[in-house]
Amino acid sequence: MSLFLEGKTAIVTGGTRGIGFETARELLAHGARVVICGRSESSVAAALARLSPADRVAGCAADVSDPVQVERLFQLGAERFGAIHILVNNAGVGWSASVGSMTLDDWKRVLDVNLTGSFLCSGQAVRHFLKTGGGHIINISSLAGKNVFAGGAVYNASKFGLNALGEATMLDHRHEGVRVTNILPGSVDTEFSLRSRTDNRTEAGAAVSPKSDWKIAPEDVARVVLDVLSMPSRTLISSIEMRPSMPPRR
C-alpha cells in the first residue's frame, strides 16, 4: 500500500462514523496523521479505539458551529502533530420539512453545522496552510447541492452554499497553494438521513428503501478522497459527482 500521505496531518470533522470514519481509516492506512471530531466524547473515544495506529490518530468532541471549539480542534492537531495539511469538512446534519412548516430553529440548526461549520473550519485550515505553503480542503457536499427537492429547502440551501463556499475559497487562495475540492455523493449507505418533523426518513427527497445495498458505500467516498489527494500539485479536481450505479426503479 502506498504511504503517499506520510508526514501529512489531516483533520476530519464528523469522523466518528460513516463517511468521516472511513475517510479517517483510509488516510491513516496511507501514512497520514489524523485528528477527528464528533458530537460527544464517548463517540470520539469509541472511534479512536477502532482506528490505528494509535500514535497517529487523535480526536476530541467539537461542535463545528462553535468557533471556540473549532479553534480548539485545530490546536489539538497542531500541538499533537505539527503542521496541518488537509481538512475534510464532513460533519453535517439533515432535516426535511416544507418552508411553511419549518421553524427558524430548524433552519439555523442545519445551516450552522453544514455551512457555518464548514466556513469556520475552512478559515482555520487556510490560516494554518498559509504558514506552511499550502494544503487541501475537501468538502463532503451532496447532489442535493445541485438538485432541489420538495421538503429539502434548508438542506438544499446548506449544500448549495457549501459548494459555493468551496469554489470561492479556491479562487481566493489558489495562488497561495490552497486547493479545494467539493465531492457531491448521492444516496450513501450510512446512518445519516434527512429527517422530517414527523420523522419520515428520506434521502434526497425520496423514501429510504429498507434494502440499501444499491447505495454508495462510505468507503467509496473515502476512496475518492484519496484519489483527489493523490493528484500532482499541478492539477486540481475541483468537483466530483457520485451516484449509485443502479438505484431502485420508480
PDB file of C-alpha atoms in Angstrom:
ATOM      1  CA  MET A   1       0.000   0.000   0.000  1.00  0.00           C
ATOM      2  CA  SER A   2       1.326   3.452  -0.941  1.00  0.00           C
ATOM      3  CA  LEU A   3       2.178   5.696   2.004  1.00  0.00           C
ATOM      4  CA  PHE A   4       1.914   8.824  -0.148  1.00  0.00           C
ATOM      5  CA  LEU A   5       0.425  10.809   2.758  1.00  0.00           C
ATOM      6  CA  GLU A   6       3.301  10.083   5.144  1.00  0.00           C
ATOM      7  CA  GLY A   7       4.213  13.244   7.032  1.00  0.00           C
ATOM      8  CA  LYS A   8       0.847  14.863   6.358  1.00  0.00           C
ATOM      9  CA  THR A   9      -1.738  15.731   9.021  1.00  0.00           C
ATOM     10  CA  ALA A  10      -5.456  15.688   8.264  1.00  0.00           C
ATOM     11  CA  ILE A  11      -8.447  16.919  10.237  1.00  0.00           C
ATOM     12  CA  VAL A  12     -11.700  15.064   9.554  1.00  0.00           C
ATOM     13  CA  THR A  13     -14.879  16.532  11.034  1.00  0.00           C
ATOM     14  CA  GLY A  14     -17.695  14.128  11.781  1.00  0.00           C
ATOM     15  CA  GLY A  15     -15.053  11.410  11.856  1.00  0.00           C
ATOM     16  CA  THR A  16     -16.697   9.006  14.283  1.00  0.00           C
ATOM     17  CA  ARG A  17     -18.890   7.130  11.797  1.00  0.00           C
ATOM     18  CA  GLY A  18     -19.932   6.778   8.176  1.00  0.00           C
ATOM     19  CA  ILE A  19     -18.006   8.671   5.517  1.00  0.00           C
ATOM     20  CA  GLY A  20     -15.878  10.508   8.073  1.00  0.00           C
ATOM     21  CA  PHE A  21     -14.767   7.364   9.871  1.00  0.00           C
ATOM     22  CA  GLU A  22     -13.938   5.515   6.645  1.00  0.00           C
ATOM     23  CA  THR A  23     -12.025   8.548   5.387  1.00  0.00           C
ATOM     24  CA  ALA A  24     -10.008   8.702   8.602  1.00  0.00           C
ATOM     25  CA  ARG A  25      -9.253   4.985   8.313  1.00  0.00           C
ATOM     26  CA  GLU A  26      -8.030   5.322   4.716  1.00  0.00           C
ATOM     27  CA  LEU A  27      -5.927   8.389   5.454  1.00  0.00           C
ATOM     28  CA  LEU A  28      -4.189   6.525   8.268  1.00  0.00           C
ATOM     29  CA  ALA A  29      -3.643   3.496   6.052  1.00  0.00           C
ATOM     30  CA  HIS A  30      -1.844   5.693   3.521  1.00  0.00           C
ATOM     31  CA  GLY A  31       0.515   7.256   6.052  1.00  0.00           C
ATOM     32  CA  ALA A  32      -1.283  10.363   7.312  1.00  0.00           C
ATOM     33  CA  ARG A  33      -1.701  11.503  10.886  1.00  0.00           C
ATOM     34  CA  VAL A  34      -5.383  12.159  11.572  1.00  0.00           C
ATOM     35  CA  VAL A  35      -7.434  14.206  14.015  1.00  0.00           C
ATOM     36  CA  ILE A  36     -11.163  13.501  14.182  1.00  0.00           C
ATOM     37  CA  CYS A  37     -14.056  15.176  15.952  1.00  0.00           C
ATOM     38  CA  GLY A  38     -17.583  14.106  16.764  1.00  0.00           C
ATOM     39  CA  ARG A  39     -20.583  15.206  18.749  1.00  0.00           C
ATOM     40  CA  SER A  40     -19.608  13.584  22.050  1.00  0.00           C
ATOM     41  CA  GLU A  41     -16.535  12.421  23.915  1.00  0.00           C
ATOM     42  CA  SER A  42     -17.938   8.891  24.032  1.00  0.00           C
ATOM     43  CA  SER A  43     -18.401   8.681  20.258  1.00  0.00           C
ATOM     44  CA  VAL A  44     -14.892  10.013  19.684  1.00  0.00           C
ATOM     45  CA  ALA A  45     -13.410   7.545  22.171  1.00  0.00           C
ATOM     46  CA  ALA A  46     -15.224   4.638  20.503  1.00  0.00           C
ATOM     47  CA  ALA A  47     -13.963   5.681  17.073  1.00  0.00           C
ATOM     48  CA  LEU A  48     -10.380   6.165  18.280  1.00  0.00           C
ATOM     49  CA  ALA A  49     -10.423   2.652  19.740  1.00  0.00           C
ATOM     50  CA  ARG A  50     -11.139   1.297  16.243  1.00  0.00           C
ATOM     51  CA  LEU A  51      -8.549   3.363  14.383  1.00  0.00           C
ATOM     52  CA  SER A  52      -4.875   2.511  14.128  1.00  0.00           C
ATOM     53  CA  PRO A  53      -2.034   3.054  14.554  1.00  0.00           C
ATOM     54  CA  ALA A  54      -2.927   4.766  17.825  1.00  0.00           C
ATOM     55  CA  ASP A  55       0.129   7.007  17.805  1.00  0.00           C
ATOM     56  CA  ARG A  56      -1.010   8.677  14.569  1.00  0.00           C
ATOM     57  CA  VAL A  57      -4.617   9.454  15.484  1.00  0.00           C
ATOM     58  CA  ALA A  58      -6.220  11.841  17.965  1.00  0.00           C
ATOM     59  CA  GLY A  59      -9.633  13.363  18.493  1.00  0.00           C
ATOM     60  CA  CYS A  60     -11.985  15.426  20.606  1.00  0.00           C
ATOM     61  CA  ALA A  61     -15.639  16.315  20.860  1.00  0.00           C
ATOM     62  CA  ALA A  62     -16.366  19.508  18.921  1.00  0.00           C
ATOM     63  CA  ASP A  63     -19.405  21.411  17.713  1.00  0.00           C
ATOM     64  CA  VAL A  64     -18.170  22.754  14.380  1.00  0.00           C
ATOM     65  CA  SER A  65     -20.640  25.643  14.536  1.00  0.00           C
ATOM     66  CA  ASP A  66     -18.821  26.994  17.620  1.00  0.00           C
ATOM     67  CA  PRO A  67     -15.687  28.991  16.686  1.00  0.00           C
ATOM     68  CA  VAL A  68     -14.064  28.348  20.068  1.00  0.00           C
ATOM     69  CA  GLN A  69     -14.449  24.583  19.727  1.00  0.00           C
ATOM     70  CA  VAL A  70     -13.227  24.673  16.113  1.00  0.00           C
ATOM     71  CA  GLU A  71     -10.111  26.579  17.152  1.00  0.00           C
ATOM     72  CA  ARG A  72      -9.521  24.022  19.913  1.00  0.00           C
ATOM     73  CA  LEU A  73      -9.793  21.186  17.358  1.00  0.00           C
ATOM     74  CA  PHE A  74      -7.126  22.741  15.157  1.00  0.00           C
ATOM     75  CA  GLN A  75      -4.931  23.480  18.156  1.00  0.00           C
ATOM     76  CA  LEU A  76      -5.110  19.808  19.082  1.00  0.00           C
ATOM     77  CA  GLY A  77      -3.914  18.859  15.615  1.00  0.00           C
ATOM     78  CA  ALA A  78      -1.080  21.385  15.639  1.00  0.00           C
ATOM     79  CA  GLU A  79       0.067  20.534  19.172  1.00  0.00           C
ATOM     80  CA  ARG A  80      -0.072  16.788  18.625  1.00  0.00           C
ATOM     81  CA  PHE A  81       1.270  16.507  15.075  1.00  0.00           C
ATOM     82  CA  GLY A  82       2.650  19.876  13.982  1.00  0.00           C
ATOM     83  CA  ALA A  83       1.595  21.440  10.678  1.00  0.00           C
ATOM     84  CA  ILE A  84      -1.871  20.723   9.281  1.00  0.00           C
ATOM     85  CA  HIS A  85      -2.088  19.884   5.595  1.00  0.00           C
ATOM     86  CA  ILE A  86      -5.587  18.503   4.909  1.00  0.00           C
ATOM     87  CA  LEU A  87      -9.116  19.322   6.049  1.00  0.00           C
ATOM     88  CA  VAL A  88     -12.089  17.102   5.272  1.00  0.00           C
ATOM     89  CA  ASN A  89     -15.295  19.008   6.018  1.00  0.00           C
ATOM     90  CA  ASN A  90     -17.623  16.071   6.605  1.00  0.00           C
ATOM     91  CA  ALA A  91     -19.740  16.973   9.656  1.00  0.00           C
ATOM     92  CA  GLY A  92     -23.368  17.518   8.706  1.00  0.00           C
ATOM     93  CA  VAL A  93     -26.992  17.202   9.745  1.00  0.00           C
ATOM     94  CA  GLY A  94     -30.136  16.709   7.694  1.00  0.00           C
ATOM     95  CA  TRP A  95     -33.671  17.960   8.062  1.00  0.00           C
ATOM     96  CA  SER A  96     -36.667  17.638   5.758  1.00  0.00           C
ATOM     97  CA  ALA A  97     -39.631  19.991   6.115  1.00  0.00           C
ATOM     98  CA  SER A  98     -41.599  22.368   3.947  1.00  0.00           C
ATOM     99  CA  VAL A  99     -40.801  26.061   4.157  1.00  0.00           C
ATOM    100  CA  GLY A 100     -44.242  26.704   5.638  1.00  0.00           C
ATOM    101  CA  SER A 101     -43.777  24.212   8.471  1.00  0.00           C
ATOM    102  CA  MET A 102     -40.103  24.788   9.233  1.00  0.00           C
ATOM    103  CA  THR A 103     -39.132  26.808  12.298  1.00  0.00           C
ATOM    104  CA  LEU A 104     -36.308  29.308  12.470  1.00  0.00           C
ATOM    105  CA  ASP A 105     -34.519  26.986  14.897  1.00  0.00           C
ATOM    106  CA  ASP A 106     -34.737  24.147  12.329  1.00  0.00           C
ATOM    107  CA  TRP A 107     -33.257  26.432   9.679  1.00  0.00           C
ATOM    108  CA  LYS A 108     -30.434  27.686  11.883  1.00  0.00           C
ATOM    109  CA  ARG A 109     -29.510  24.241  13.189  1.00  0.00           C
ATOM    110  CA  VAL A 110     -28.835  22.825   9.732  1.00  0.00           C
ATOM    111  CA  LEU A 111     -27.093  25.896   8.339  1.00  0.00           C
ATOM    112  CA  ASP A 112     -24.995  26.312  11.486  1.00  0.00           C
ATOM    113  CA  VAL A 113     -23.478  22.830  11.116  1.00  0.00           C
ATOM    114  CA  ASN A 114     -23.475  22.248   7.366  1.00  0.00           C
ATOM    115  CA  LEU A 115     -22.442  25.705   6.196  1.00  0.00           C
ATOM    116  CA  THR A 116     -21.187  27.856   9.056  1.00  0.00           C
ATOM    117  CA  GLY A 117     -19.252  24.905  10.474  1.00  0.00           C
ATOM    118  CA  SER A 118     -17.521  24.346   7.148  1.00  0.00           C
ATOM    119  CA  PHE A 119     -16.751  28.059   6.900  1.00  0.00           C
ATOM    120  CA  LEU A 120     -15.199  28.127  10.375  1.00  0.00           C
ATOM    121  CA  CYS A 121     -13.117  25.010   9.726  1.00  0.00           C
ATOM    122  CA  SER A 122     -12.053  26.233   6.287  1.00  0.00           C
ATOM    123  CA  GLY A 123     -10.951  29.564   7.725  1.00  0.00           C
ATOM    124  CA  GLN A 124      -8.859  27.828  10.369  1.00  0.00           C
ATOM    125  CA  ALA A 125      -7.398  25.484   7.768  1.00  0.00           C
ATOM    126  CA  VAL A 126      -6.434  28.286   5.382  1.00  0.00           C
ATOM    127  CA  ARG A 127      -4.688  30.196   8.158  1.00  0.00           C
ATOM    128  CA  HIS A 128      -2.686  27.073   9.036  1.00  0.00           C
ATOM    129  CA  PHE A 129      -1.947  26.320   5.370  1.00  0.00           C
ATOM    130  CA  LEU A 130      -0.608  29.806   4.730  1.00  0.00           C
ATOM    131  CA  LYS A 131       2.090  29.235   7.361  1.00  0.00           C
ATOM    132  CA  THR A 132       3.438  26.160   5.589  1.00  0.00           C
ATOM    133  CA  GLY A 133       2.923  26.846   1.885  1.00  0.00           C
ATOM    134  CA  GLY A 134      -0.477  25.319   1.206  1.00  0.00           C
ATOM    135  CA  GLY A 135      -2.880  22.476   1.815  1.00  0.00           C
ATOM    136  CA  HIS A 136      -6.076  20.816   0.634  1.00  0.00           C
ATOM    137  CA  ILE A 137      -9.692  21.288   1.757  1.00  0.00           C
ATOM    138  CA  ILE A 138     -12.174  18.598   0.758  1.00  0.00           C
ATOM    139  CA  ASN A 139     -15.856  19.350   1.304  1.00  0.00           C
ATOM    140  CA  ILE A 140     -18.200  16.377   1.531  1.00  0.00           C
ATOM    141  CA  SER A 141     -21.199  18.016  -0.069  1.00  0.00           C
ATOM    142  CA  SER A 142     -24.169  16.321  -1.769  1.00  0.00           C
ATOM    143  CA  LEU A 143     -26.044  16.095  -5.045  1.00  0.00           C
ATOM    144  CA  ALA A 144     -28.669  17.987  -3.035  1.00  0.00           C
ATOM    145  CA  GLY A 145     -26.349  20.931  -3.641  1.00  0.00           C
ATOM    146  CA  LYS A 146     -27.344  20.775  -7.314  1.00  0.00           C
ATOM    147  CA  ASN A 147     -30.777  19.155  -7.347  1.00  0.00           C
ATOM    148  CA  VAL A 148     -33.577  20.754  -5.357  1.00  0.00           C
ATOM    149  CA  PHE A 149     -36.329  18.542  -3.953  1.00  0.00           C
ATOM    150  CA  ALA A 150     -39.588  19.193  -2.122  1.00  0.00           C
ATOM    151  CA  GLY A 151     -39.085  19.368   1.626  1.00  0.00           C
ATOM    152  CA  GLY A 152     -35.367  19.994   1.232  1.00  0.00           C
ATOM    153  CA  ALA A 153     -35.208  23.783   1.428  1.00  0.00           C
ATOM    154  CA  VAL A 154     -32.760  24.065   4.295  1.00  0.00           C
ATOM    155  CA  TYR A 155     -30.666  21.017   3.366  1.00  0.00           C
ATOM    156  CA  ASN A 156     -30.527  22.131  -0.275  1.00  0.00           C
ATOM    157  CA  ALA A 157     -29.570  25.654   0.794  1.00  0.00           C
ATOM    158  CA  SER A 158     -26.797  24.370   3.053  1.00  0.00           C
ATOM    159  CA  LYS A 159     -25.266  22.220   0.319  1.00  0.00           C
ATOM    160  CA  PHE A 160     -25.656  24.806  -2.450  1.00  0.00           C
ATOM    161  CA  GLY A 161     -23.908  27.187  -0.057  1.00  0.00           C
ATOM    162  CA  LEU A 162     -21.173  24.682   0.746  1.00  0.00           C
ATOM    163  CA  ASN A 163     -20.417  24.216  -2.951  1.00  0.00           C
ATOM    164  CA  ALA A 164     -20.183  27.992  -3.402  1.00  0.00           C
ATOM    165  CA  LEU A 165     -18.017  28.329  -0.293  1.00  0.00           C
ATOM    166  CA  GLY A 166     -15.616  25.724  -1.640  1.00  0.00           C
ATOM    167  CA  GLU A 167     -15.315  27.326  -5.070  1.00  0.00           C
ATOM    168  CA  ALA A 168     -14.861  30.814  -3.609  1.00  0.00           C
ATOM    169  CA  THR A 169     -12.212  29.588  -1.160  1.00  0.00           C
ATOM    170  CA  MET A 170     -10.311  28.065  -4.056  1.00  0.00           C
ATOM    171  CA  LEU A 171     -10.465  31.312  -6.054  1.00  0.00           C
ATOM    172  CA  ASP A 172      -9.396  33.356  -3.025  1.00  0.00           C
ATOM    173  CA  HIS A 173      -6.365  31.232  -2.173  1.00  0.00           C
ATOM    174  CA  ARG A 174      -5.341  29.063  -5.143  1.00  0.00           C
ATOM    175  CA  HIS A 175      -2.177  31.121  -5.727  1.00  0.00           C
ATOM    176  CA  GLU A 176      -1.176  30.560  -2.115  1.00  0.00           C
ATOM    177  CA  GLY A 177      -1.061  26.794  -2.517  1.00  0.00           C
ATOM    178  CA  VAL A 178      -4.576  26.103  -1.210  1.00  0.00           C
ATOM    179  CA  ARG A 179      -6.569  23.524  -3.158  1.00  0.00           C
ATOM    180  CA  VAL A 180     -10.284  22.903  -2.618  1.00  0.00           C
ATOM    181  CA  THR A 181     -12.443  20.034  -3.827  1.00  0.00           C
ATOM    182  CA  ASN A 182     -16.198  19.548  -3.476  1.00  0.00           C
ATOM    183  CA  ILE A 183     -17.375  15.917  -3.504  1.00  0.00           C
ATOM    184  CA  LEU A 184     -21.096  15.511  -4.196  1.00  0.00           C
ATOM    185  CA  PRO A 185     -22.383  11.999  -3.392  1.00  0.00           C
ATOM    186  CA  GLY A 186     -25.922  10.853  -3.988  1.00  0.00           C
ATOM    187  CA  SER A 187     -27.504   8.304  -1.646  1.00  0.00           C
ATOM    188  CA  VAL A 188     -24.883   6.870   0.715  1.00  0.00           C
ATOM    189  CA  ASP A 189     -25.447   3.838   2.938  1.00  0.00           C
ATOM    190  CA  THR A 190     -24.882   5.453   6.343  1.00  0.00           C
ATOM    191  CA  GLU A 191     -26.886   6.169   9.472  1.00  0.00           C
ATOM    192  CA  PHE A 192     -27.251   9.751   8.243  1.00  0.00           C
ATOM    193  CA  SER A 193     -30.609  10.608   6.736  1.00  0.00           C
ATOM    194  CA  LEU A 194     -32.790  13.615   6.272  1.00  0.00           C
ATOM    195  CA  ARG A 195     -35.440  13.705   8.956  1.00  0.00           C
ATOM    196  CA  SER A 196     -38.744  15.487   8.688  1.00  0.00           C
ATOM    197  CA  ARG A 197     -40.763  16.934  11.530  1.00  0.00           C
ATOM    198  CA  THR A 198     -42.781  13.692  11.502  1.00  0.00           C
ATOM    199  CA  ASP A 199     -39.502  11.682  11.472  1.00  0.00           C
ATOM    200  CA  ASN A 200     -40.040  10.311   7.966  1.00  0.00           C
ATOM    201  CA  ARG A 201     -36.646   9.053   6.849  1.00  0.00           C
ATOM    202  CA  THR A 202     -35.736  10.489   3.463  1.00  0.00           C
ATOM    203  CA  GLU A 203     -32.668  10.680   1.260  1.00  0.00           C
ATOM    204  CA  ALA A 204     -32.533  13.316  -1.469  1.00  0.00           C
ATOM    205  CA  GLY A 205     -36.268  13.702  -1.225  1.00  0.00           C
ATOM    206  CA  ALA A 206     -37.235  10.057  -1.678  1.00  0.00           C
ATOM    207  CA  ALA A 207     -38.204   7.478   0.922  1.00  0.00           C
ATOM    208  CA  VAL A 208     -35.283   5.403   2.133  1.00  0.00           C
ATOM    209  CA  SER A 209     -35.552   1.819   0.994  1.00  0.00           C
ATOM    210  CA  PRO A 210     -35.277  -0.812   3.732  1.00  0.00           C
ATOM    211  CA  LYS A 211     -32.741  -2.536   1.476  1.00  0.00           C
ATOM    212  CA  SER A 212     -29.751  -0.264   0.913  1.00  0.00           C
ATOM    213  CA  ASP A 213     -27.173  -2.398  -0.882  1.00  0.00           C
ATOM    214  CA  TRP A 214     -27.763  -0.298  -4.011  1.00  0.00           C
ATOM    215  CA  LYS A 215     -26.372   2.802  -2.321  1.00  0.00           C
ATOM    216  CA  ILE A 216     -22.874   4.230  -2.411  1.00  0.00           C
ATOM    217  CA  ALA A 217     -20.798   2.771   0.425  1.00  0.00           C
ATOM    218  CA  PRO A 218     -18.986   5.184   2.785  1.00  0.00           C
ATOM    219  CA  GLU A 219     -15.676   3.610   1.829  1.00  0.00           C
ATOM    220  CA  ASP A 220     -16.376   4.512  -1.825  1.00  0.00           C
ATOM    221  CA  VAL A 221     -16.441   8.187  -0.881  1.00  0.00           C
ATOM    222  CA  ALA A 222     -13.277   7.722   1.185  1.00  0.00           C
ATOM    223  CA  ARG A 223     -11.587   6.220  -1.863  1.00  0.00           C
ATOM    224  CA  VAL A 224     -12.463   9.309  -3.898  1.00  0.00           C
ATOM    225  CA  VAL A 225     -10.939  11.490  -1.168  1.00  0.00           C
ATOM    226  CA  LEU A 226      -7.688   9.553  -1.583  1.00  0.00           C
ATOM    227  CA  ASP A 227      -7.846   9.829  -5.375  1.00  0.00           C
ATOM    228  CA  VAL A 228      -8.203  13.605  -5.083  1.00  0.00           C
ATOM    229  CA  LEU A 229      -5.269  13.874  -2.676  1.00  0.00           C
ATOM    230  CA  SER A 230      -3.063  11.718  -4.908  1.00  0.00           C
ATOM    231  CA  MET A 231      -3.210  14.142  -7.837  1.00  0.00           C
ATOM    232  CA  PRO A 232       0.004  16.018  -8.670  1.00  0.00           C
ATOM    233  CA  SER A 233       0.150  19.608  -7.422  1.00  0.00           C
ATOM    234  CA  ARG A 234      -0.243  20.951 -10.959  1.00  0.00           C
ATOM    235  CA  THR A 235      -3.772  19.541 -11.172  1.00  0.00           C
ATOM    236  CA  LEU A 236      -6.856  20.305  -9.089  1.00  0.00           C
ATOM    237  CA  ILE A 237     -10.027  18.238  -9.171  1.00  0.00           C
ATOM    238  CA  SER A 238     -12.455  20.947  -8.138  1.00  0.00           C
ATOM    239  CA  SER A 239     -15.723  18.984  -8.117  1.00  0.00           C
ATOM    240  CA  ILE A 240     -16.802  15.336  -8.305  1.00  0.00           C
ATOM    241  CA  GLU A 241     -20.326  13.920  -8.550  1.00  0.00           C
ATOM    242  CA  MET A 242     -21.040  10.399  -7.309  1.00  0.00           C
ATOM    243  CA  ARG A 243     -24.219   8.409  -7.924  1.00  0.00           C
ATOM    244  CA  PRO A 244     -25.399   4.886  -7.178  1.00  0.00           C
ATOM    245  CA  SER A 245     -24.933   2.834 -10.342  1.00  0.00           C
ATOM    246  CA  MET A 246     -28.311   1.095 -10.143  1.00  0.00           C
ATOM    247  CA  PRO A 247     -30.810   2.818  -7.819  1.00  0.00           C
ATOM    248  CA  PRO A 248     -34.292   1.267  -7.471  1.00  0.00           C
ATOM    249  CA  ARG A 249     -36.578   1.915 -10.400  1.00  0.00           C
ATOM    250  CA  ARG A 250     -39.573   4.083  -9.663  1.00  0.00           C
TER     251      ARG A 250
END
